Amino acid sequence: MQAGEAEGRRVFGATVDGSGRIVLPAEVRAAFGLKKGSEVSVVQDETGVHLQTPQQALRAIQAYFQNLVPPEVSLADEVIQEHRDEAARERE
């Protein structure tokens, strides 16, 4: 398996065996701390098939939600205020 560079990314070749398995190059496994039994997600999108570690998936989800909320807004503060407002209404 030879590695190459493309668009700032490392590109490795791999072959699918008769059981549908692909062996990840040792360099890739080492870079992401993947060992026997490590879990990865297989993501299919319009650009191809990608593997993600659980940590990468979490970071992607966090980035998605961070883009939905302006930086000056604290969702925690909003939830606390909603609870206070609800408690005040219940006391009335």
Short mmCIF file of C-alpha atoms in Angstrom, two decimals:
data_model
loop_
_atom_site.label_atom_id
_atom_site.label_comp_id
_atom_site.label_asym_id
_atom_site.label_seq_id
_atom_site.Cartn_x
_atom_site.Cartn_y
_atom_site.Cartn_z
CA MET A 1 0.00 0.00 0.00
CA GLN A 2 1.52 3.24 -1.03
CA ALA A 3 0.66 6.59 0.47
CA GLY A 4 0.33 9.78 -1.51
CA GLU A 5 -0.71 13.37 -0.94
CA ALA A 6 -3.88 14.87 -2.35
CA GLU A 7 -5.46 18.19 -1.39
CA GLY A 8 -3.52 18.30 1.88
CA ARG A 9 -4.59 14.79 2.89
CA ARG A 10 -2.70 11.52 3.03
CA VAL A 11 -4.11 8.98 0.61
CA PHE A 12 -3.54 5.25 1.12
CA GLY A 13 -4.47 2.35 -1.10
CA ALA A 14 -6.27 -0.68 0.29
CA THR A 15 -7.93 -3.79 -1.10
CA VAL A 16 -11.29 -5.25 -0.11
CA ASP A 17 -10.98 -8.98 0.56
CA GLY A 18 -13.57 -11.68 -0.17
CA SER A 19 -15.30 -11.03 3.16
CA GLY A 20 -15.57 -7.28 2.52
CA ARG A 21 -12.77 -6.41 4.94
CA ILE A 22 -10.19 -3.69 4.46
CA VAL A 23 -6.93 -3.60 6.40
CA LEU A 24 -6.10 -0.06 7.49
CA PRO A 25 -2.43 0.80 7.02
CA ALA A 26 -0.37 0.62 10.24
CA GLU A 27 0.46 4.33 9.93
CA VAL A 28 -3.25 5.22 9.94
CA ARG A 29 -4.03 2.90 12.86
CA ALA A 30 -1.15 4.38 14.87
CA ALA A 31 -2.12 7.99 14.06
CA PHE A 32 -5.64 7.47 15.41
CA GLY A 33 -4.84 5.04 18.22
CA LEU A 34 -6.79 2.22 16.57
CA LYS A 35 -6.15 -1.22 18.00
CA LYS A 36 -7.84 -4.59 17.73
CA GLY A 37 -11.44 -4.07 18.84
CA SER A 38 -11.45 -0.29 18.28
CA GLU A 39 -14.76 0.98 16.96
CA VAL A 40 -15.12 3.27 13.96
CA SER A 41 -18.13 4.64 12.12
CA VAL A 42 -18.44 4.12 8.38
CA VAL A 43 -19.90 7.29 6.88
CA GLN A 44 -21.24 7.38 3.34
CA ASP A 45 -21.93 10.75 1.77
CA GLU A 46 -21.88 12.42 -1.63
CA THR A 47 -18.06 12.53 -1.65
CA GLY A 48 -17.45 8.88 -0.79
CA VAL A 49 -16.96 6.58 2.18
CA HIS A 50 -15.15 7.82 5.29
CA LEU A 51 -14.15 6.27 8.60
CA GLN A 52 -14.56 8.19 11.85
CA THR A 53 -13.46 7.40 15.36
CA PRO A 54 -16.06 8.07 18.06
CA GLN A 55 -14.04 11.15 19.08
CA GLN A 56 -14.11 12.50 15.53
CA ALA A 57 -17.85 11.91 15.30
CA LEU A 58 -18.37 13.75 18.60
CA ARG A 59 -16.29 16.72 17.43
CA ALA A 60 -18.28 16.87 14.17
CA ILE A 61 -21.57 16.86 16.08
CA GLN A 62 -20.32 19.53 18.49
CA ALA A 63 -19.19 21.72 15.58
CA TYR A 64 -22.58 21.31 13.91
CA PHE A 65 -24.48 22.45 17.01
CA GLN A 66 -22.03 25.27 17.76
CA ASN A 67 -22.88 26.71 14.35
CA LEU A 68 -26.59 26.74 15.28
CA VAL A 69 -26.16 28.92 18.38
CA PRO A 70 -24.56 32.38 18.28
CA PRO A 71 -21.42 32.59 20.47
CA GLU A 72 -22.97 35.23 22.74
CA VAL A 73 -25.91 32.94 23.63
CA SER A 74 -25.61 30.58 26.60
CA LEU A 75 -28.06 27.72 26.26
CA ALA A 76 -27.39 26.77 29.88
CA ASP A 77 -28.40 30.27 31.01
CA GLU A 78 -31.53 30.10 28.88
CA VAL A 79 -32.57 26.74 30.34
CA ILE A 80 -31.95 28.01 33.89
CA GLN A 81 -34.05 31.09 33.20
CA GLU A 82 -36.85 28.97 31.73
CA HIS A 83 -36.89 26.84 34.89
CA ARG A 84 -36.98 29.94 37.08
CA ASP A 85 -39.83 31.41 35.03
CA GLU A 86 -41.76 28.14 35.22
CA ALA A 87 -41.22 27.91 38.99
CA ALA A 88 -42.43 31.50 39.40
CA ARG A 89 -45.58 30.75 37.38
CA GLU A 90 -46.28 27.69 39.55
CA ARG A 91 -46.03 29.81 42.71
CA GLU A 92 -48.63 32.29 41.41
#
